[in-house]
XYZ file of C-alpha atoms in Angstrom:
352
model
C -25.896 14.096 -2.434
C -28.751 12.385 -4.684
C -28.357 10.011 -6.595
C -28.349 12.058 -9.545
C -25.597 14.361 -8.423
C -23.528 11.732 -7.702
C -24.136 9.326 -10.829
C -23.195 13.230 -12.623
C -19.994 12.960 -9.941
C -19.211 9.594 -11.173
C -18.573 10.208 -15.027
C -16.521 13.655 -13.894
C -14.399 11.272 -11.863
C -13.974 8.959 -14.744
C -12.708 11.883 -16.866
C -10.449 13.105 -14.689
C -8.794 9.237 -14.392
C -9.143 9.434 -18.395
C -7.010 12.707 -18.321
C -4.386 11.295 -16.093
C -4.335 7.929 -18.360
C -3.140 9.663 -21.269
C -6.966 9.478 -22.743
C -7.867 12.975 -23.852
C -10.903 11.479 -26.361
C -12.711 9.160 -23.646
C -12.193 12.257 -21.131
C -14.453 14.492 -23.435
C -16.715 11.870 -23.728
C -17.337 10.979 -19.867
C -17.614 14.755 -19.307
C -20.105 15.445 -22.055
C -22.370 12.542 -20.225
C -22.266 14.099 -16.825
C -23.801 17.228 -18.944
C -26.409 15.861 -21.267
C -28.063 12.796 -19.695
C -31.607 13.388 -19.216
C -34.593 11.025 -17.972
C -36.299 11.580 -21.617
C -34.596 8.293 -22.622
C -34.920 4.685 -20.571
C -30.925 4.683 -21.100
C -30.610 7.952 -18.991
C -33.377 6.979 -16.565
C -31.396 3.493 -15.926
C -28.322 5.399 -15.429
C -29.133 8.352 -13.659
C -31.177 6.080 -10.993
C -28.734 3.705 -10.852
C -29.433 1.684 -7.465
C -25.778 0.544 -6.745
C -22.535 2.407 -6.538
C -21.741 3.922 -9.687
C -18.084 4.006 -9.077
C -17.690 0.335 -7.523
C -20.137 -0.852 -10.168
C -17.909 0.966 -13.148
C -21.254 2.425 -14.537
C -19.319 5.267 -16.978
C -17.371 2.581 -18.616
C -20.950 0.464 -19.376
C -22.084 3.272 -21.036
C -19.193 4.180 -23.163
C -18.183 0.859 -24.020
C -21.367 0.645 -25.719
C -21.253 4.512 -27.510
C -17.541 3.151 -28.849
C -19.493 0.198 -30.428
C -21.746 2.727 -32.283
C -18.698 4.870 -33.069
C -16.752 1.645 -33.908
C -20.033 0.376 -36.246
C -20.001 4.231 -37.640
C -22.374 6.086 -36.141
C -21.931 9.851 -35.326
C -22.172 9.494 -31.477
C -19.896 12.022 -30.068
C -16.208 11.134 -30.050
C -15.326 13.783 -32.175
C -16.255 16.363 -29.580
C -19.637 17.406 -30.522
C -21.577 17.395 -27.297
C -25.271 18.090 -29.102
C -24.051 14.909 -31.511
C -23.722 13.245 -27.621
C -27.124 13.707 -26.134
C -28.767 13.201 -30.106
C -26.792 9.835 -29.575
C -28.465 8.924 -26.443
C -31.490 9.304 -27.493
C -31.433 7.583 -31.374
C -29.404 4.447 -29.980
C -31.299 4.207 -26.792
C -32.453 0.605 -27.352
C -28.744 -0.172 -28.605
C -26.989 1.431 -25.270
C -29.665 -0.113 -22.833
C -28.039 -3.783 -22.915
C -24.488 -2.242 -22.261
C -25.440 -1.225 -18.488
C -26.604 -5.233 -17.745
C -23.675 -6.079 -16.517
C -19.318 -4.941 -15.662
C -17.154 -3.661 -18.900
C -15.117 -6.849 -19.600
C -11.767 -4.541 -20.206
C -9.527 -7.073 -20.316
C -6.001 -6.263 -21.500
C -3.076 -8.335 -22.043
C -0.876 -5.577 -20.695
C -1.656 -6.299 -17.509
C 0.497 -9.926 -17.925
C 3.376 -7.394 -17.514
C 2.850 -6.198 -14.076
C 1.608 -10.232 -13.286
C 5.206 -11.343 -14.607
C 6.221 -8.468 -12.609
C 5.233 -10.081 -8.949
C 5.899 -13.942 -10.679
C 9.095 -12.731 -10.762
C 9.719 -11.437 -7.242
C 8.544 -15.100 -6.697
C 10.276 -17.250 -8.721
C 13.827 -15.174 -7.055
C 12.548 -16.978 -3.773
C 10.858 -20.155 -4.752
C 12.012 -21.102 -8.120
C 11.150 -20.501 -11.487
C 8.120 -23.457 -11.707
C 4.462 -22.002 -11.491
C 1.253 -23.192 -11.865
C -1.170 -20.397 -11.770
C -4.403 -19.724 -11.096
C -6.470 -16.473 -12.660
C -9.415 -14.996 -11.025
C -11.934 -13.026 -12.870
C -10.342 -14.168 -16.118
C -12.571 -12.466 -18.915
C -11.637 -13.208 -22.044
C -8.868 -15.192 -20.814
C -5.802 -12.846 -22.336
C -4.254 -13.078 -19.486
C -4.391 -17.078 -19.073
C -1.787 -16.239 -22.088
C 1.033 -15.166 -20.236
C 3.040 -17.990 -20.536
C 3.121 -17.298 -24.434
C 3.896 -13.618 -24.164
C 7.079 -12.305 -24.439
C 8.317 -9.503 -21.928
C 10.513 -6.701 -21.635
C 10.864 -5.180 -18.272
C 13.820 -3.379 -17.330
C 15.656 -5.155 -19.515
C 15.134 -8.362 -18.015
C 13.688 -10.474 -21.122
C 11.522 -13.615 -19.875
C 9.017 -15.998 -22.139
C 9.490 -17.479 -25.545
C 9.023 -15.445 -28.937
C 5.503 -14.152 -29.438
C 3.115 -12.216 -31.663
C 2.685 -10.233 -28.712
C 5.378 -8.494 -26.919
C 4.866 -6.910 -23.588
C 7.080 -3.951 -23.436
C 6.243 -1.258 -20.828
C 7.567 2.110 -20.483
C 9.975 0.421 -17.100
C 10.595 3.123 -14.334
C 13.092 2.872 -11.547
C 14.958 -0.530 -10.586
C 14.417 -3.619 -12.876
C 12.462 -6.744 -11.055
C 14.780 -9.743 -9.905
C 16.593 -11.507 -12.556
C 15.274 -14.929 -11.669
C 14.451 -17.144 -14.631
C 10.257 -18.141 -14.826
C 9.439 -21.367 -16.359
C 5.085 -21.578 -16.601
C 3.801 -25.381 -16.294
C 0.092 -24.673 -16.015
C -2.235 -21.843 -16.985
C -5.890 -21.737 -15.816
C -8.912 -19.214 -15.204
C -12.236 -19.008 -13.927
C -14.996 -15.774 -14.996
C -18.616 -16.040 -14.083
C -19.257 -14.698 -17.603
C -16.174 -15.732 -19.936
C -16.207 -13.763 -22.739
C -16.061 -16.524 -26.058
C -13.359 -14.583 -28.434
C -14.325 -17.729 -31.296
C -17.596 -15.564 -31.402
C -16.940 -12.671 -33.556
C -19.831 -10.173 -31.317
C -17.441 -10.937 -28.546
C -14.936 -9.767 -29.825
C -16.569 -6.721 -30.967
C -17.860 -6.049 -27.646
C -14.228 -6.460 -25.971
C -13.048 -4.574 -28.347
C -15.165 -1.609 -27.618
C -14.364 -1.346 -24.145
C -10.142 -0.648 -25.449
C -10.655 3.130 -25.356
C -10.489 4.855 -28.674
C -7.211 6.711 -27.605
C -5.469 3.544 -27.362
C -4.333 2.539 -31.145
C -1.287 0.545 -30.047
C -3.712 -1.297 -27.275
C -6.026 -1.524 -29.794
C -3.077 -3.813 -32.118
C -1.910 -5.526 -28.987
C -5.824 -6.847 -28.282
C -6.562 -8.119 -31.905
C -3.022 -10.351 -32.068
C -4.079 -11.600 -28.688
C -7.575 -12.592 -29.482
C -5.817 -14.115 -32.478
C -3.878 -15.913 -30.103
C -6.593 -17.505 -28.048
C -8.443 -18.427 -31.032
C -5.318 -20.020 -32.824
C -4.610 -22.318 -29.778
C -6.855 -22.072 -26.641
C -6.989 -21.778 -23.089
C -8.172 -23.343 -20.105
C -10.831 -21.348 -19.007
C -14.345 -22.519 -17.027
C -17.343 -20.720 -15.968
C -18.286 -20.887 -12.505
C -18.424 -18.564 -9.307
C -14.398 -17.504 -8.284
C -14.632 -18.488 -4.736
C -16.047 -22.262 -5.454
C -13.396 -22.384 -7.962
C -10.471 -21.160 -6.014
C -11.708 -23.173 -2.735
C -11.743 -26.642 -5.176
C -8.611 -26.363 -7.073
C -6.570 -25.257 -3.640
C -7.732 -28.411 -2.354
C -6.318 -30.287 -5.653
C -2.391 -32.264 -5.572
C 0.032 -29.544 -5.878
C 3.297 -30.884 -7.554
C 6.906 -31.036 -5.747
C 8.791 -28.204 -6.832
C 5.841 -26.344 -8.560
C 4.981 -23.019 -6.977
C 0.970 -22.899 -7.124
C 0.028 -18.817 -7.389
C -2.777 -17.298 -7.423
C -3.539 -14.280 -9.516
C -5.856 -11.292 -10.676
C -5.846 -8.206 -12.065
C -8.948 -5.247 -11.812
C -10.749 -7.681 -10.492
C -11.572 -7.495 -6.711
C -13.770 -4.808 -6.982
C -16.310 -6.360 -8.322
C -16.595 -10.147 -6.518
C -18.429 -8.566 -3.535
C -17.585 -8.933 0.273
C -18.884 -12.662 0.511
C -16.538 -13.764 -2.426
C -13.539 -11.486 -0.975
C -13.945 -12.900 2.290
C -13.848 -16.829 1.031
C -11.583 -16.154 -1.195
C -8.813 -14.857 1.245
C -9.433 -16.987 3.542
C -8.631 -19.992 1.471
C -5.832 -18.211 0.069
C -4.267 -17.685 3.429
C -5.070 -21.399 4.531
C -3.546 -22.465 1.230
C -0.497 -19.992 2.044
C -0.050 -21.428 6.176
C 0.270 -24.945 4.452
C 2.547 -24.325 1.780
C 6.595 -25.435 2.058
C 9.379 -24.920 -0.013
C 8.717 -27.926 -1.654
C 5.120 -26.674 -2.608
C 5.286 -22.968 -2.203
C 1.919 -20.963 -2.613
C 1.911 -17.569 -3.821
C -0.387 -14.870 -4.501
C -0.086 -11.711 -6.879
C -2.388 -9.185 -8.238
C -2.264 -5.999 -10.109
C -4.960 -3.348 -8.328
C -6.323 0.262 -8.332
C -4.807 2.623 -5.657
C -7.241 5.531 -6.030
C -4.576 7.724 -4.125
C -1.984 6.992 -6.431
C -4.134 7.246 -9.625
C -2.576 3.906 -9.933
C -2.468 0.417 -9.573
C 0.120 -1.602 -7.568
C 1.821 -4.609 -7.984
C 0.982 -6.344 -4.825
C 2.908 -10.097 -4.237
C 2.898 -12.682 -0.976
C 5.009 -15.846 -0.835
C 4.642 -18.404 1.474
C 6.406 -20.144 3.570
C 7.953 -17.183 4.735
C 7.929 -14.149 7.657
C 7.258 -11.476 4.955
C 3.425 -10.320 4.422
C 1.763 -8.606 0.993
C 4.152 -6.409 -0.188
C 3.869 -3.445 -3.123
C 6.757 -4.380 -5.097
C 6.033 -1.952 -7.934
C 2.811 0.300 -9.542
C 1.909 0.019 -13.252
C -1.029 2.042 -15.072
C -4.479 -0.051 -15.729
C -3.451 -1.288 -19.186
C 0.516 -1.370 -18.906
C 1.473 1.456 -20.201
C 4.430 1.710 -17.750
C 5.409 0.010 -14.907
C 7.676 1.534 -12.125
C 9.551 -0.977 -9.939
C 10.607 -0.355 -6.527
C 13.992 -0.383 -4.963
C 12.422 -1.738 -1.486
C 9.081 -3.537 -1.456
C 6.529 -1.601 0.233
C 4.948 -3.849 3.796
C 0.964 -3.726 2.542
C -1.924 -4.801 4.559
C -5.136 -6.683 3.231
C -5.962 -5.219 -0.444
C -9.165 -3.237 0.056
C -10.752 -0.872 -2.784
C -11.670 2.945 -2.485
C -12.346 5.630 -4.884
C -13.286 5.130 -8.925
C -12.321 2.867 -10.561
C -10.169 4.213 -14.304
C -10.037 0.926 -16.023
C-alpha cells in the first residue's frame, strides 16, 4: 500500500471510530478528506506524504482540529455536509490548516478523570485512601484537576462539590467503595498547553469534536477552573520527569501513583521503555507504608475502546483491566472480575 492509499485508509479508519463514538458530524468530515485531498495545495501534499504513521501519529485529528477552528471562527468549511464546500476549504485556508499538522491534537478532556478515579479507587480499597499522583502527558493540565472534580460512578459519590461533575453513563458493577482523599496533584507535557492564553484555549477547544455540546460545556468550566486557581504543571521530557520525582521522599502512608490517559502512543519506544522501567523499580520498592501505584486509561483498538488498566504494589497481582470507558467518558463499564493484563502496548487507530 502507498503512502497515499494508506494516509486515504487512515481518515476512513477515523470515521469509522467517529461512527462508533456517537460522532455522526466528525465521521462525514474524516470521510469527505479521504475523498477530496489533492497535492494542488501544500496542506494536502504535507498530508498525503506524510513520512510517519498516520494512525500512531493521529494525523486525521491534526487536520480537523484545525477545519473546526475555521468552522468555530465561521467559515464555511464543510461540517454541514457539503463535500465541494470541503475540498474549496482546503484549498482557501491552506496557509491556516498548514500549522495544525506541526505537531499531536492536544484533546485533552476532563472526562477522562472518571475512568482515573476509576483505577484510584481499586487502589485506595487496598492501600488507603492517601494519593499523591503523578500525570504523564498532562496537556492542558484538566486532568491535574481531579482532586476538585466531583464524581458519580455507580453510585459511589467521591470528591468535594464542583463546577464540574463527572457523571458517566456507569455499566455493570460499581468500583470499590473505598473512600479517596488527594494530597498532591502534579503533571509534566513537553508542550503544556497555557489555558491563561485565550488562542490556547481556542485551539483546545477545537480539537472537542463538534458533536460533543455537553463536552463542549464540561471543557469551558474546566478551563475556568485552571485559570481561577492553578495547577502544578512543568514542561520537560516525561521520562526525565518521572525518573526524578520517583527518586523524591515519598510520605508514610501516602500512596505515590502514577497516571496517564491517551497518552502512550505518542512518547515513542525510548520514553516507554524508561518510563516502565522506573515505574516497575519504583513498584519492587514500594511497602505498605509507601505503596506505589500505577493507572492509566488506554485505546484497545479491538474493543473500539479504552481500558481502565491499574497495578498496586507491594503485592502478587500484575496490571489488571478493571473496567473500559469511551475516549472522553461518555460511559464507563466496570468489571465484576479484573481482567490479568500484560505490558500496555498500542495497535490500530487511534479515535481520540
Amino acid at each position: 500500500m502507498s503512502t497515499e492509499e494508506r494516509v486515504r485508509e487512515a481518515f476512513r479508519r477515523q470515521a469509522g471510530f467517529c461512527d462508533v463514538m456517537g460522532a455522526p458530524i466528525t465521521a462525514t468530515v474524516a470521510r469527505g478528506l479521504a475523498d477530496v485531498l489533492g497535492r494542488d495545495t501544500a496542506t494536502g501534499r504535507a498530508v498525503l506524504d506524510w513520512p510517519g504513521d498516520p494512525i500512531a501519529d493521529a494525523l486525521p485529528l491534526r487536520l480537523i482540529g484545525g477545519l473546526h477552528a475555521l468552522h468555530r471562527a465561521g467559515h464555511a468549511v464543510g461540517f454541514d455536509g457539503d463535500v465541494e464546500e470541503l475540498r474549496t476549504a482546503l484549498v482557501v485556508h491552506n496557509a491556516a490548516l498548514l500549522p495544525w499538522l506541526d505537531g499531536p491534537p492536544q484533546t485533552n478532556e476532563p472526562g477522562r478523570s472518571a475512568a482515573l478515579m476509576t483505577g484510584l479507587l481499586h487502589l485506595a480499597a487496598r492501600y488507603g485512601p492517601r494519593f499523591e499522583l503523578l500525570e504523564l502527558g498532562s496537556s492542558a493540565a484538566l486532568n491535574l484537576l481531579i482532586d476538585r472534580y466531583r464524581f458519580d460512578l455507580g453510585g459511589m459519590s467521591v470528591g468535594p462539590e464542583s463546577p464540574v461533575t463527572l457523571r458517566p453513563d456507569w455499566r455493570g458493577p460499581s468500583p470499590p467503595d473505598a473512600p479517596v482523599a488527594i494530597e498532591s496533584v502534579r503533571g509534566v507535557d513537553i508542550a503544556p498547553i497555557d489555558l491563561t492564553d485565550p488562542a490556547a484555549a481556542t485551539r483546545l477547544a477545537a480539537y472537542c469534536w463538534i458533536d460533543a455540546t455537553e463536552r463542549q460545556t464540561r471543557l469551558d468550566r474546566a478551563i475556568a477552573m485552571v485559570r481561577d486557581q492553578g495547577v502544578a504543571l512543568d514542561r520537560g521530557d516525561a521520562a526525565d520527569w518521572v525518573v526524578a520525582r520517583l527518586a523524591e521522599p515519598q510520605a508514610v502512608g501516602v500512596a505515590r501513583v502514577v497516571v496517564h490517559s491517551v497518552v502512550w502512543q505518542y512518547l515513542g519506544r525510548d520514553r516507554q521503555t524508561r518510563m516502565r522501567d522506573a515505574i516497575h523499580a519504583a513498584g519492587a520498592g514500594a511497602t505498605m507504608q509507601r505503596p506505589f501505584g500505577w493507572v492509566m486509561l488506554e485505546p484497545n483498538r479491538d474493543l473500539a475502546a479504552h481500558e481502565v488498566r491499574v497495578r498496586g504494589w507491594p503485592g502478587e497481582r500484575g496490571m489488571e483491566v478493571v473496567a473500559h470507558a469511551h475516549a472522553h467518558g461518555t460511559w464507563i463499564e466496570g468489571l465484576a472480575a479484573p481482567h490479568p493484563a500484560g505490558d500496555y502496548v498500542l495497535s490500530g487507530v487511534a479515535p481520540v
